[in-house]
Coordinates of C-alpha atoms and ligand atoms in Angstrom, one line a residue:
M1 CA 29.0 8.3 -24.0
H2 CA 29.0 4.5 -24.6
P3 CA 30.4 3.8 -28.1
F4 CA 27.9 2.7 -30.7
T5 CA 27.5 1.8 -34.4
Y6 CA 25.3 3.8 -36.7
T7 CA 23.4 2.4 -39.7
R8 CA 20.9 4.1 -42.1
V9 CA 18.3 1.9 -43.7
S10 CA 16.1 2.6 -46.6
D11 CA 13.4 -0.1 -46.5
T12 CA 11.4 -1.7 -43.7
R13 CA 12.8 -5.3 -44.2
E14 CA 16.3 -4.0 -43.8
A15 CA 15.3 -2.1 -40.7
V16 CA 13.6 -5.2 -39.1
D17 CA 16.7 -7.3 -40.0
A18 CA 18.9 -4.8 -38.2
G19 CA 16.5 -4.6 -35.2
R20 CA 16.4 -8.4 -35.1
H21 CA 20.2 -8.3 -34.5
G22 CA 19.9 -5.9 -31.5
G23 CA 19.9 -2.5 -33.3
R24 CA 17.9 0.3 -31.6
Y25 CA 15.6 2.3 -34.0
I26 CA 16.2 6.0 -34.0
A27 CA 14.1 8.7 -35.8
G28 CA 13.7 12.2 -34.4
G29 CA 16.1 11.1 -31.5
T30 CA 14.5 13.7 -29.2
T31 CA 14.4 11.3 -26.2
L32 CA 17.0 8.7 -27.1
V33 CA 20.0 11.0 -27.6
D34 CA 19.4 12.9 -24.4
L35 CA 19.2 9.5 -22.5
M36 CA 22.4 8.4 -24.2
R37 CA 24.3 11.5 -23.2
E38 CA 23.1 10.9 -19.6
T39 CA 24.2 7.2 -20.0
V40 CA 20.7 6.1 -18.9
E41 CA 20.5 4.3 -22.4
R42 CA 23.7 2.6 -23.7
P43 CA 22.8 0.9 -27.0
D44 CA 25.6 -0.7 -29.0
A45 CA 24.0 0.0 -32.4
L46 CA 21.6 2.5 -33.7
V47 CA 19.4 2.0 -36.8
D48 CA 18.4 5.3 -38.4
I49 CA 15.0 4.8 -39.8
T50 CA 14.2 8.4 -41.0
G51 CA 14.5 7.2 -44.7
L52 CA 11.6 4.7 -44.4
P53 CA 8.3 5.6 -46.3
L54 CA 6.1 5.8 -43.1
R55 CA 5.0 9.4 -43.4
E56 CA 1.4 9.2 -44.5
V57 CA -1.7 10.4 -42.8
T58 CA -4.9 8.7 -44.1
V59 CA -8.5 8.1 -43.2
T60 CA -9.4 4.5 -43.6
E61 CA -12.6 3.4 -45.6
R62 CA -14.4 2.9 -42.2
G63 CA -13.3 6.3 -41.0
G64 CA -10.4 5.5 -38.7
L65 CA -7.4 7.8 -38.6
R66 CA -4.1 6.2 -39.7
I67 CA -0.9 8.0 -39.0
G68 CA 2.5 6.7 -40.2
A69 CA 5.1 6.1 -37.5
L70 CA 7.4 8.7 -39.0
V71 CA 5.0 11.6 -39.4
T72 CA 6.3 14.3 -37.2
M73 CA 4.2 15.6 -34.2
S74 CA 3.8 19.0 -35.9
G75 CA 2.9 17.4 -39.3
A76 CA 0.2 15.3 -37.7
A77 CA -1.2 18.2 -35.7
A78 CA -1.4 20.3 -38.8
H79 CA -2.9 17.8 -41.1
P80 CA -6.4 19.0 -42.2
K81 CA -8.0 15.6 -41.7
V82 CA -6.6 15.2 -38.3
R83 CA -7.9 18.7 -37.3
A84 CA -11.3 18.2 -38.9
L85 CA -12.1 14.7 -37.7
Y86 CA -9.9 14.1 -34.7
P87 CA -9.2 17.4 -32.9
V88 CA -8.4 15.5 -29.8
V89 CA -5.3 14.2 -31.6
A90 CA -4.3 17.6 -32.9
E91 CA -4.8 19.3 -29.5
A92 CA -2.9 16.6 -27.6
L93 CA 0.1 17.1 -30.0
E94 CA 0.0 20.9 -29.9
L95 CA 0.1 20.9 -26.2
S96 CA 3.2 18.7 -26.1
A97 CA 6.9 19.6 -25.8
S98 CA 8.1 22.7 -27.7
A99 CA 7.7 23.8 -31.3
Q100 CA 11.3 22.8 -32.1
L101 CA 10.8 19.2 -30.7
R102 CA 7.5 18.7 -32.3
N103 CA 9.1 19.5 -35.6
M104 CA 11.6 16.6 -35.0
A105 CA 9.9 14.1 -32.9
T106 CA 7.7 11.4 -34.6
I107 CA 4.4 9.7 -33.7
G108 CA 6.2 6.3 -33.3
G109 CA 8.9 7.8 -31.0
N110 CA 6.3 9.8 -29.1
I111 CA 4.5 6.7 -27.8
M112 CA 7.9 5.0 -27.2
Q113 CA 9.2 7.9 -25.1
R114 CA 10.4 7.0 -21.7
T115 CA 9.4 8.4 -18.3
R116 CA 10.3 11.7 -17.0
C117 CA 10.7 10.4 -13.4
T118 CA 13.8 12.4 -12.3
Y119 CA 15.3 9.3 -10.5
F120 CA 15.1 7.3 -13.8
R121 CA 17.4 10.0 -15.3
D122 CA 19.7 10.1 -12.3
V123 CA 22.1 7.2 -12.7
S124 CA 23.1 7.4 -9.1
A125 CA 19.6 6.6 -7.9
P126 CA 18.0 3.3 -7.4
C127 CA 15.5 2.7 -10.2
N128 CA 13.9 -0.6 -11.2
K129 CA 13.0 0.7 -14.6
R130 CA 16.6 1.6 -15.4
E131 CA 18.3 -1.1 -13.4
P132 CA 15.9 -4.0 -12.6
G133 CA 16.2 -5.1 -8.9
S134 CA 17.8 -1.9 -7.7
G135 CA 14.8 -0.5 -5.9
C136 CA 12.6 2.6 -6.5
A137 CA 13.8 5.9 -5.1
A138 CA 10.5 7.5 -6.0
L139 CA 8.2 5.4 -3.7
H140 CA 9.6 7.0 -0.5
G141 CA 11.2 10.0 -2.2
Y142 CA 9.8 13.1 -3.8
N143 CA 6.8 11.8 -5.9
R144 CA 4.7 14.8 -6.7
S145 CA 4.7 14.1 -10.4
H146 CA 4.1 10.3 -10.2
A147 CA 1.2 8.1 -10.9
I148 CA -1.9 7.5 -8.8
L149 CA -3.3 4.7 -11.1
G150 CA -1.6 1.5 -12.2
T151 CA 1.3 1.6 -9.9
S152 CA 3.1 -1.3 -8.2
D153 CA 5.5 -1.7 -5.3
H154 CA 8.3 -1.6 -8.0
C155 CA 7.5 1.6 -9.9
A156 CA 5.0 4.5 -9.9
A157 CA 6.3 6.5 -13.0
T158 CA 3.8 8.1 -15.3
H159 CA 3.9 7.6 -19.1
P160 CA 4.7 11.1 -20.4
S161 CA 3.0 11.2 -23.8
D162 CA -0.1 13.3 -24.4
V163 CA -1.1 12.0 -27.8
A164 CA -1.0 8.5 -26.3
V165 CA -3.8 9.5 -24.0
A166 CA -5.8 10.5 -27.2
F167 CA -5.0 7.2 -28.9
A168 CA -6.1 5.2 -25.8
A169 CA -9.4 7.1 -25.7
L170 CA -9.8 6.5 -29.4
E171 CA -9.1 2.7 -29.1
A172 CA -6.1 2.9 -31.4
R173 CA -4.2 0.0 -32.7
V174 CA -0.3 -0.1 -33.2
H175 CA 0.7 -1.5 -36.4
L176 CA 3.9 -3.6 -36.2
L177 CA 6.3 -5.2 -38.6
G178 CA 8.8 -7.8 -37.3
P179 CA 10.7 -10.9 -38.3
D180 CA 7.5 -12.9 -38.2
G181 CA 5.5 -10.4 -40.3
E182 CA 2.8 -7.8 -39.5
R183 CA 0.5 -7.6 -36.5
R184 CA -1.7 -5.0 -34.9
V185 CA -1.8 -4.6 -31.2
P186 CA -4.6 -2.7 -29.3
F187 CA -3.1 0.4 -27.7
A188 CA -4.4 -0.8 -24.3
D189 CA -2.1 -3.9 -24.7
F190 CA 0.8 -2.2 -26.2
L191 CA 2.0 0.0 -23.3
L192 CA 2.6 -2.3 -20.2
R193 CA 1.9 -1.4 -16.6
P194 CA 5.1 -1.8 -14.3
G195 CA 4.0 -4.8 -12.3
T196 CA 7.2 -6.6 -11.2
T197 CA 8.9 -5.8 -14.3
P198 CA 9.0 -2.0 -14.9
S199 CA 11.8 -2.1 -17.3
R200 CA 9.6 -3.8 -19.8
E201 CA 7.5 -1.1 -21.1
Q202 CA 6.0 -2.1 -24.5
A203 CA 4.7 -5.5 -25.9
L204 CA 7.3 -5.4 -28.6
R205 CA 9.2 -8.4 -29.8
Q206 CA 12.8 -8.4 -30.8
G207 CA 13.2 -6.4 -34.0
E208 CA 9.6 -5.2 -34.2
L209 CA 9.2 -1.8 -35.9
I210 CA 6.1 0.5 -35.4
T211 CA 4.8 1.3 -38.8
A212 CA 1.6 3.2 -37.9
V213 CA -1.0 4.0 -35.3
E214 CA -4.7 3.6 -36.4
T215 CA -7.6 4.8 -34.3
A216 CA -11.0 3.0 -34.3
A217 CA -13.8 4.3 -36.6
F218 CA -16.7 6.2 -34.8
P219 CA -20.1 7.2 -35.7
R220 CA -20.4 10.9 -36.8
P221 CA -20.7 13.6 -35.6
L222 CA -18.0 13.0 -33.2
K223 CA -16.9 15.9 -30.9
S224 CA -13.5 15.5 -29.3
G225 CA -10.8 17.5 -27.5
Y226 CA -7.9 17.3 -25.1
L227 CA -7.3 19.3 -21.9
K228 CA -4.0 19.4 -20.1
V229 CA -3.3 20.8 -16.6
R230 CA 0.3 21.6 -15.8
D231 CA 2.5 23.8 -13.7
R232 CA 3.2 26.2 -16.4
Q233 CA 1.5 26.8 -19.8
S234 CA 4.2 25.7 -22.1
Y235 CA 6.9 23.0 -22.5
E236 CA 5.7 21.0 -19.4
F237 CA 4.4 17.6 -18.8
A238 CA 0.8 17.0 -17.6
L239 CA -0.1 16.9 -13.9
T240 CA -3.4 15.7 -15.2
S241 CA -5.0 15.6 -18.6
A242 CA -8.2 14.3 -20.2
A243 CA -9.0 13.1 -23.7
V244 CA -12.7 13.0 -24.5
A245 CA -14.7 12.0 -27.6
M246 CA -18.4 11.9 -27.7
H247 CA -21.2 11.1 -30.2
V248 CA -24.5 12.6 -29.4
R249 CA -27.7 11.8 -31.5
G250 CA -31.2 12.9 -30.7
G251 CA -30.0 14.6 -27.6
V252 CA -28.6 11.4 -26.1
I253 CA -25.0 10.3 -25.6
R254 CA -24.5 7.2 -27.8
E255 CA -20.8 6.9 -27.6
A256 CA -18.3 8.2 -25.0
K257 CA -14.5 7.6 -24.9
V258 CA -12.6 9.1 -22.1
A259 CA -8.9 8.7 -21.0
A260 CA -6.6 10.4 -18.6
G261 CA -2.9 11.3 -18.6
G262 CA -0.4 12.4 -16.0
V263 CA -1.9 10.1 -13.5
G264 CA -1.4 6.6 -14.8
T265 CA 1.7 4.4 -15.3
V266 CA 0.2 4.1 -18.8
P267 CA -2.4 6.3 -20.5
W268 CA -5.5 5.5 -18.4
R269 CA -8.8 4.7 -20.0
L270 CA -11.8 5.5 -17.8
P271 CA -14.6 2.9 -18.6
A272 CA -16.5 3.8 -15.5
V273 CA -16.8 7.3 -16.6
E274 CA -17.8 6.3 -20.1
Q275 CA -20.5 3.9 -18.8
H276 CA -22.0 6.7 -16.7
L277 CA -22.5 8.8 -19.8
I278 CA -23.8 6.3 -22.3
G279 CA -27.6 6.7 -22.9
E280 CA -27.8 10.0 -20.8
R281 CA -28.6 13.5 -21.9
P282 CA -25.8 16.0 -21.5
S283 CA -26.1 18.1 -18.4
T284 CA -23.8 19.8 -15.9
S285 CA -24.9 17.3 -13.2
L286 CA -24.1 14.4 -15.5
W287 CA -20.6 15.6 -16.1
A288 CA -19.9 15.9 -12.3
A289 CA -21.4 12.5 -11.5
A290 CA -19.4 10.8 -14.3
A291 CA -16.1 12.5 -13.4
A292 CA -16.5 11.3 -9.8
R293 CA -15.7 7.8 -11.2
A294 CA -12.4 8.8 -12.7
T295 CA -10.5 8.1 -9.5
D296 CA -12.2 4.8 -8.5
H297 CA -9.0 2.9 -8.1
A298 CA -6.6 5.7 -7.3
R299 CA -3.7 4.9 -5.0
P300 CA -1.9 8.3 -4.3
L301 CA 1.6 8.6 -2.8
R302 CA 2.8 11.0 -0.2
H303 CA 3.3 14.0 -2.5
N304 CA 0.7 13.6 -5.2
R305 CA -2.7 13.3 -3.2
F306 CA -3.7 16.5 -5.0
K307 CA -4.0 14.7 -8.2
V308 CA -7.1 12.8 -7.1
E309 CA -9.3 15.9 -6.9
L310 CA -7.4 17.5 -9.8
L311 CA -8.2 14.6 -12.0
R312 CA -11.9 14.7 -11.2
R313 CA -12.0 18.4 -12.0
T314 CA -10.1 17.9 -15.2
V315 CA -12.3 15.2 -16.5
E316 CA -15.5 17.2 -15.5
R317 CA -14.2 20.3 -17.2
Q318 CA -13.4 18.5 -20.4
L319 CA -16.7 16.7 -20.5
R320 CA -18.3 20.1 -20.2
I321 CA -16.1 21.5 -23.0
V322 CA -16.7 18.6 -25.4
G323 CA -20.3 17.8 -24.4
G324 CA -21.8 21.3 -23.7
T325 CA -24.0 22.1 -20.8
K326 CA -27.6 21.7 -22.0
Ligands
SF4_1 FE1 12.5 4.2 -11.4 FE2 9.8 3.9 -11.7 FE3 10.9 4.2 -9.3 FE4 10.9 6.3 -11.1 S1 9.1 5.4 -10.2 S2 12.5 5.7 -9.6 S3 11.1 5.1 -13.0 S4 11.2 2.5 -10.6

């Protein structure tokens, strides 16, 4: 393993100062330590942020859900307000990883986690994300688990997080603290598509620290949920997934938020599906017609063509689960 220094910090300013000088933040360590062991990541300095006061879950005055960056996945999933008001977040967390990992991994670390593309983790394979300019072994290799949306000629790796899909649907903002102060970045702008620079994955500036993630506020009642389709029922990443939130009043869909996972290089919002739903009455035929729009811009690879139909079916099924079939 590459040698590194290790520092514990106890306040956010101290953390940002260490980050500004090149330190890598570490909290649960459930991704970073693995990658360091495999020499995929070789940081010179680790900054342990587990002592920072970023462990609160609150509902804002407007009704948005704010989760501190160091809240564990299991802590967020079990929180009564998350379960009552945003079940899509709780379900996405509970369907992720294993119980042991959920007890260690944090919300901030979860959205920062790196891809599970096997070539990325194999240091003998060409990979533009790990080593810019080296090529992409997946594009002409075995790409069953790869993305069908948001890919480029340089990378087609999926973003592995489940809860990030829920955050994308709920129009979350990422709260950041950096050398120049605080800022909030819409989730859709925070995680970056690969384009020509797949090694750049987040819109973070040097030294910036995630302090919280906050969802938008929605009219109530808001029904929501997360469906994950995978090769086995536990401890497995999504082949496809769908996060759906819906507000129905007077028998008409007034708000619909839909995002997909397992298919995009970033959590994939589905505005065409949402537009198809707004102003309509819930029905089985509506769910099917809306879900047909989920794959509008899909560009499958050799081994993942099955994801096109699977995504439509996943979205249709989750619309039916959340919206009912009247
Ligand atoms: Fe690397 Fe992306 Fe290609 Fe995987 S898909 S080998 S992460 S460049």
